[in-house]
């Protein structure tokens, strides 16, 4: 069976799985055309009106100084189907493009490199890290970037990509260095990964600020801090998984580029991104360890407060027990009991109960149980 037929069959099979297992999935937004640029000697230009994915590949393969770059703000089923047919994609890639929810990874299929990477933004109001998944497909002279979650690195919704100002910003992020772009699709992949990794730093700053707030909250005795610690720790764990996975992707990408004869300039750029990512990994690990220590301190403080409460409860129980014991003895209705028929028996019992109460209160107060 031809490979394209396999791809079309995979698309239909994945569409069926989506309908069967993902009924609550948000509907695909109104189709947004991909942003495509033809690049000659590092200079991007708009393609002719009505150009297809196949036209872009033919343009790029027409000369060694050419490249085509396409950005899909909200990849739809028809768009992925056209891409799969034009690029002759492996069914496994098609499945990943359709279903998403992949951890950062790098796979190679003949002359196609498939990269999954995740950007991150910190939503301070919710103390959550918002991740966005991106898929990168690379051929020797072509690159496709798919915004799997229908948003850009900075959180711009795909629906805003129709605004020329947003389009220019996206294109500038990827294509504003002619000298670098002359190195081909690998340079575009580097620019995207570099922008994503740069976005991790504000996330870590936001986490650090909230962690400092939590430290102060712990010693204030706020009972709600435990839930806040747990929620932030989950975000840190997710961030750690992302940064560590992206590090692995970057290492593999660097090795692939070296094997294919990577220019020294691009190698230096990738090394710089790797250094930033290493620092991010270190910071995330430190934040996770620090938050774990804060959780332990909070548990200790909670136990201390509970112990203080138990002391007070035990002290008051003992104070109440003393008069209760005396009154219960004299309330047993025996006829022959000391001082039962004595005129001062009742006042003496009351004084004894009051005396024991005051004595125990003084003892517990002195012992700081009250």
Coordinates of C-alpha atoms in Angstrom, one line a residue:
X1 CA 0.0 0.0 0.0
X2 CA 1.4 3.5 -0.8
X3 CA 2.6 5.5 2.2
X4 CA 0.2 8.3 1.5
X5 CA -2.7 5.9 1.8
X6 CA -1.3 4.8 5.1
X7 CA -1.2 8.4 6.2
X8 CA -4.8 9.0 5.1
X9 CA -5.9 5.8 6.9
X10 CA -4.0 7.0 10.0
X11 CA -5.8 10.3 9.9
X12 CA -9.2 8.7 9.6
X13 CA -8.4 6.3 12.4
X14 CA -7.2 9.1 14.7
X15 CA -10.3 11.1 13.9
X16 CA -12.4 8.2 14.9
X17 CA -10.4 7.8 18.2
X18 CA -10.9 11.5 18.9
X19 CA -14.6 11.3 18.5
X20 CA -14.8 8.1 20.6
X21 CA -12.4 8.9 23.4
X22 CA -12.2 12.7 23.5
X23 CA -15.9 13.7 23.3
X24 CA -15.3 16.7 25.6
X25 CA -12.4 18.1 23.5
X26 CA -12.9 21.8 22.7
X27 CA -13.9 22.2 19.0
X28 CA -11.2 23.4 16.6
X29 CA -11.5 27.1 16.1
X30 CA -12.5 28.5 12.8
X31 CA -9.7 27.5 10.4
X32 CA -6.8 29.9 10.3
X33 CA -4.5 29.8 7.3
X34 CA -0.8 29.0 8.1
X35 CA 1.7 31.9 8.0
X36 CA 4.2 30.9 5.2
X37 CA 7.3 32.7 4.1
X38 CA 9.7 31.8 1.3
X39 CA 13.3 32.5 2.2
X40 CA 16.1 33.2 -0.3
X41 CA 19.6 33.9 1.1
X42 CA 18.1 34.6 4.5
X43 CA 15.6 37.1 3.2
X44 CA 11.9 36.1 3.8
X45 CA 9.1 37.1 1.4
X46 CA 5.4 36.3 1.1
X47 CA 4.5 33.4 -1.1
X48 CA 2.3 33.8 -4.2
X49 CA -1.4 33.9 -3.4
X50 CA -3.0 30.5 -3.4
X51 CA 0.3 28.6 -2.8
X52 CA 0.0 25.2 -1.3
X53 CA 2.3 23.1 1.0
X54 CA 3.5 21.2 -2.0
X55 CA 4.3 24.5 -3.8
X56 CA 6.4 25.6 -0.9
X57 CA 8.4 22.4 -1.0
X58 CA 9.0 22.7 -4.7
X59 CA 10.2 26.3 -4.2
X60 CA 12.6 25.3 -1.4
X61 CA 14.0 22.4 -3.3
X62 CA 14.6 24.5 -6.4
X63 CA 17.9 25.9 -5.2
X64 CA 20.3 25.4 -2.3
X65 CA 19.9 29.0 -1.0
X66 CA 16.1 28.6 -0.5
X67 CA 13.9 27.6 2.4
X68 CA 10.2 27.6 3.2
X69 CA 8.8 28.2 6.7
X70 CA 5.2 27.7 7.7
X71 CA 3.6 28.5 11.0
X72 CA 0.2 26.9 11.8
X73 CA -1.5 28.9 14.6
X74 CA -4.4 26.4 14.9
X75 CA -3.6 23.2 12.9
X76 CA -6.9 21.7 11.7
X77 CA -7.6 18.2 10.4
X78 CA -7.6 19.3 6.7
X79 CA -4.4 21.2 7.2
X80 CA -2.7 18.2 8.8
X81 CA -4.0 16.0 6.1
X82 CA -2.5 18.2 3.4
X83 CA 0.7 18.5 5.3
X84 CA 0.9 14.7 5.7
X85 CA 0.4 14.1 2.0
X86 CA 2.8 16.8 0.8
X87 CA 5.6 15.9 3.2
X88 CA 4.9 12.1 3.0
X89 CA 4.8 12.0 6.8
X90 CA 5.1 8.7 8.8
X91 CA 1.8 7.6 10.3
X92 CA 3.3 7.9 13.8
X93 CA 4.0 11.6 13.2
X94 CA 0.5 12.1 12.0
X95 CA -0.9 10.5 15.1
X96 CA 1.2 12.7 17.3
X97 CA 0.1 15.8 15.4
X98 CA -3.5 14.9 15.8
X99 CA -3.6 13.8 19.4
X100 CA -0.9 16.0 20.9
X101 CA -0.3 15.9 24.7
X102 CA 3.3 14.8 24.1
X103 CA 6.3 15.3 26.4
X104 CA 9.2 17.2 24.7
X105 CA 11.0 14.7 22.4
X106 CA 12.9 14.4 19.2
X107 CA 12.3 11.7 16.5
X108 CA 13.8 11.2 13.1
X109 CA 12.1 9.6 10.2
X110 CA 14.4 9.4 7.1
X111 CA 15.0 13.0 6.1
X112 CA 12.3 14.4 8.5
X113 CA 13.1 15.6 12.1
X114 CA 10.1 15.8 14.4
X115 CA 10.4 17.8 17.6
X116 CA 7.9 18.3 20.3
X117 CA 8.6 21.2 22.7
X118 CA 6.6 23.1 25.3
X119 CA 6.6 26.8 26.2
X120 CA 5.6 28.0 29.7
X121 CA 3.9 31.1 31.1
X122 CA 3.3 31.8 34.8
X123 CA -0.2 32.8 35.7
X124 CA 0.4 34.6 39.0
X125 CA -3.3 35.1 39.8
X126 CA -3.8 31.3 39.9
X127 CA -0.2 30.4 40.7
X128 CA -0.2 28.0 37.8
X129 CA 2.2 27.3 34.9
X130 CA 0.4 27.5 31.6
X131 CA 2.2 25.2 29.1
X132 CA 1.7 25.3 25.3
X133 CA 2.8 22.5 23.0
X134 CA 4.6 23.1 19.7
X135 CA 5.5 20.6 17.0
X136 CA 8.4 21.2 14.7
X137 CA 8.8 19.4 11.4
X138 CA 12.1 19.9 9.6
X139 CA 13.4 18.8 6.2
X140 CA 16.8 19.9 4.8
X141 CA 15.2 23.0 3.2
X142 CA 11.8 23.3 4.9
X143 CA 10.4 23.8 8.4
X144 CA 6.8 23.7 9.7
X145 CA 5.8 24.9 13.2
X146 CA 2.4 23.8 14.6
X147 CA 0.9 25.5 17.6
X148 CA -0.8 22.5 19.1
X149 CA -2.6 24.4 21.8
X150 CA -3.7 27.2 19.4
X151 CA -1.6 29.9 21.1
X152 CA 1.9 31.4 20.7
X153 CA 4.7 31.4 23.2
X154 CA 3.5 34.6 24.9
X155 CA 0.0 33.2 25.2
X156 CA -1.4 35.1 22.2
X157 CA -4.5 33.2 21.0
X158 CA -4.6 31.8 17.5
X159 CA -7.7 33.9 16.9
X160 CA -5.4 37.0 17.1
X161 CA -3.0 35.8 14.5
X162 CA -5.2 37.5 11.9
X163 CA -4.0 40.9 13.2
X164 CA -1.1 42.0 11.1
X165 CA 0.7 43.3 14.1
X166 CA 0.7 39.9 15.8
X167 CA 1.7 38.2 12.5
X168 CA 4.7 40.6 12.2
X169 CA 5.7 39.8 15.8
X170 CA 5.6 36.1 15.2
X171 CA 7.5 36.3 12.0
X172 CA 10.2 38.6 13.5
X173 CA 10.7 36.1 16.3
X174 CA 11.7 33.5 13.8
X175 CA 12.9 35.3 10.7
X176 CA 14.5 38.6 11.7
X177 CA 18.2 37.6 11.3
X178 CA 19.1 37.2 7.6
X179 CA 22.6 35.9 8.4
X180 CA 21.3 33.3 10.8
X181 CA 18.5 32.3 8.4
X182 CA 21.0 31.6 5.7
X183 CA 21.9 28.5 7.7
X184 CA 18.5 27.0 6.9
X185 CA 15.7 25.4 8.8
X186 CA 18.0 24.6 11.7
X187 CA 18.3 28.3 12.4
X188 CA 14.5 28.7 12.6
X189 CA 14.3 25.8 15.0
X190 CA 17.0 27.4 17.1
X191 CA 15.2 30.7 17.2
X192 CA 12.0 29.1 18.3
X193 CA 13.7 26.9 21.0
X194 CA 15.7 30.0 22.1
X195 CA 12.5 32.0 22.5
X196 CA 10.8 29.2 24.4
X197 CA 13.7 28.7 26.8
X198 CA 13.9 32.5 27.4
X199 CA 10.3 32.3 28.5
X200 CA 11.2 29.9 31.3
X201 CA 13.1 32.6 33.3
X202 CA 9.9 34.7 34.0
X203 CA 8.2 31.5 35.1
X204 CA 10.9 30.7 37.6
X205 CA 10.9 34.3 38.9
X206 CA 7.1 34.1 39.5
X207 CA 7.6 30.8 41.3
X208 CA 10.4 32.3 43.4
X209 CA 8.2 35.2 44.5
X210 CA 5.3 32.9 45.4
X211 CA 7.6 30.7 47.3
X212 CA 8.8 33.6 49.4
X213 CA 5.2 34.5 50.1
X214 CA 4.5 31.0 51.2
X215 CA 7.5 31.0 53.6
X216 CA 6.0 34.1 55.4
X217 CA 2.6 32.5 55.3
X218 CA 3.9 29.4 57.0
X219 CA 5.1 31.2 60.1
X220 CA 1.9 33.3 60.3
X221 CA 0.0 30.2 61.2
X222 CA -2.4 30.3 58.2
X223 CA -4.1 27.0 57.9
X224 CA -4.6 27.4 54.1
X225 CA -0.9 27.4 53.4
X226 CA -0.6 23.6 53.1
X227 CA -2.9 23.5 50.1
X228 CA -0.9 26.4 48.5
X229 CA 2.4 24.5 49.1
X230 CA 1.0 21.4 47.5
X231 CA -0.4 23.2 44.4
X232 CA 2.8 25.1 43.8
X233 CA 4.9 22.0 44.2
X234 CA 2.9 20.3 41.5
X235 CA 3.5 23.2 39.2
X236 CA 7.3 23.0 40.0
X237 CA 7.3 19.3 39.2
X238 CA 5.6 19.9 35.9
X239 CA 8.1 22.6 35.1
X240 CA 11.0 20.3 36.1
X241 CA 9.7 17.6 33.8
X242 CA 9.5 20.1 31.0
X243 CA 12.9 21.6 31.4
X244 CA 14.6 18.3 31.8
X245 CA 12.9 16.9 28.7
X246 CA 13.8 20.0 26.7
X247 CA 17.4 19.5 27.8
X248 CA 17.4 16.0 26.3
X249 CA 15.8 17.3 23.1
X250 CA 18.5 20.0 22.8
X251 CA 21.3 17.5 23.4
X252 CA 19.9 15.2 20.7
X253 CA 19.4 18.1 18.3
X254 CA 22.9 19.3 18.8
X255 CA 24.3 15.8 18.1
X256 CA 22.2 15.6 14.9
X257 CA 23.3 19.0 13.8
X258 CA 27.0 18.1 14.4
X259 CA 26.6 14.9 12.4
X260 CA 25.1 16.9 9.5
X261 CA 27.9 19.5 9.6
X262 CA 26.5 22.3 11.8
X263 CA 28.2 25.7 11.2
X264 CA 30.2 26.9 14.2
X265 CA 28.0 30.0 14.6
X266 CA 24.9 27.9 15.1
X267 CA 26.8 25.5 17.4
X268 CA 27.7 28.5 19.6
X269 CA 24.1 29.6 19.7
X270 CA 22.8 26.2 20.7
X271 CA 25.5 25.9 23.4
X272 CA 24.3 29.2 24.8
X273 CA 20.7 28.0 24.9
X274 CA 21.9 24.8 26.6
X275 CA 23.7 26.8 29.3
X276 CA 20.5 28.8 30.0
X277 CA 18.5 25.5 30.2
X278 CA 21.1 24.0 32.6
X279 CA 20.7 27.0 34.9
X280 CA 16.9 26.7 34.7
X281 CA 17.1 23.0 35.6
X282 CA 19.3 23.8 38.6
X283 CA 16.9 26.5 39.8
X284 CA 13.8 24.3 39.4
X285 CA 15.5 21.5 41.4
X286 CA 16.4 24.1 44.1
X287 CA 12.9 25.4 44.2
X288 CA 11.5 21.9 44.5
X289 CA 13.9 21.0 47.3
X290 CA 13.2 24.3 49.1
X291 CA 9.4 23.8 48.8
X292 CA 9.8 20.3 50.2
X293 CA 11.7 21.8 53.2
X294 CA 9.0 24.4 53.6
X295 CA 6.3 21.7 53.7
X296 CA 8.3 19.8 56.4
X297 CA 8.6 23.0 58.4
X298 CA 4.9 23.6 58.1
X299 CA 4.1 20.1 59.2
X300 CA 6.4 20.6 62.2
X301 CA 4.7 23.9 63.1
X302 CA 1.3 22.3 62.7
X303 CA 2.3 19.5 65.0
X304 CA 3.6 22.0 67.6
X305 CA 0.4 24.0 67.4
X306 CA -1.6 20.8 67.8
X307 CA 0.6 19.8 70.8
X308 CA -0.1 23.2 72.4
X309 CA -3.8 22.7 71.8
X310 CA -3.7 19.2 73.3
X311 CA -1.9 20.6 76.4
X312 CA -4.7 23.1 76.9
X313 CA -7.4 20.5 76.4
X314 CA -5.7 18.1 78.8
X315 CA -5.2 20.9 81.4
X316 CA -8.8 21.9 81.3
X317 CA -9.9 18.3 81.4
X318 CA -7.8 17.8 84.6
X319 CA -9.2 21.0 86.1
X320 CA -12.8 19.9 85.4
X321 CA -12.0 16.3 86.6
X322 CA -11.1 17.4 90.2
X323 CA -14.4 19.0 91.2
X324 CA -16.2 16.3 89.3
X325 CA -14.5 13.6 91.3
X326 CA -15.4 15.2 94.6
X327 CA -19.0 15.8 93.6
X328 CA -19.4 12.3 92.3
X329 CA -18.1 10.7 95.5
X330 CA -20.5 12.7 97.7
X331 CA -23.3 12.0 95.2
X332 CA -23.2 8.2 95.6
X333 CA -26.1 8.3 98.2
X334 CA -24.4 6.2 100.9
X335 CA -25.9 6.9 104.3
X336 CA -22.6 6.6 106.3
X337 CA -20.0 8.9 104.8
X338 CA -17.5 11.3 106.5
X339 CA -19.0 14.8 107.0
X340 CA -22.2 13.8 105.2
X341 CA -24.4 15.0 108.1
X342 CA -21.9 17.6 109.3
X343 CA -23.2 21.2 109.1
X344 CA -20.0 22.4 107.3
X345 CA -19.8 19.4 105.0
X346 CA -21.3 21.1 102.0
X347 CA -19.3 24.3 102.3
X348 CA -16.1 22.2 102.8
X349 CA -16.9 20.2 99.6
X350 CA -17.4 23.4 97.6
X351 CA -14.2 24.9 99.0
X352 CA -12.3 21.7 98.2
X353 CA -13.5 21.7 94.6
X354 CA -12.7 25.4 94.2
X355 CA -9.3 24.9 95.8
X356 CA -8.3 22.0 93.6
X357 CA -9.5 23.9 90.5
X358 CA -7.4 26.9 91.4
X359 CA -4.4 24.8 92.4
X360 CA -4.4 22.9 89.1
X361 CA -4.9 26.0 87.1
X362 CA -1.9 27.6 88.8
X363 CA 0.2 24.5 88.2
X364 CA -0.7 24.3 84.5
X365 CA -0.3 28.0 84.0
X366 CA 3.2 27.9 85.5
X367 CA 4.0 25.0 83.2
X368 CA 2.7 27.0 80.2
X369 CA 0.0 24.5 79.5
X370 CA -2.6 27.2 79.7

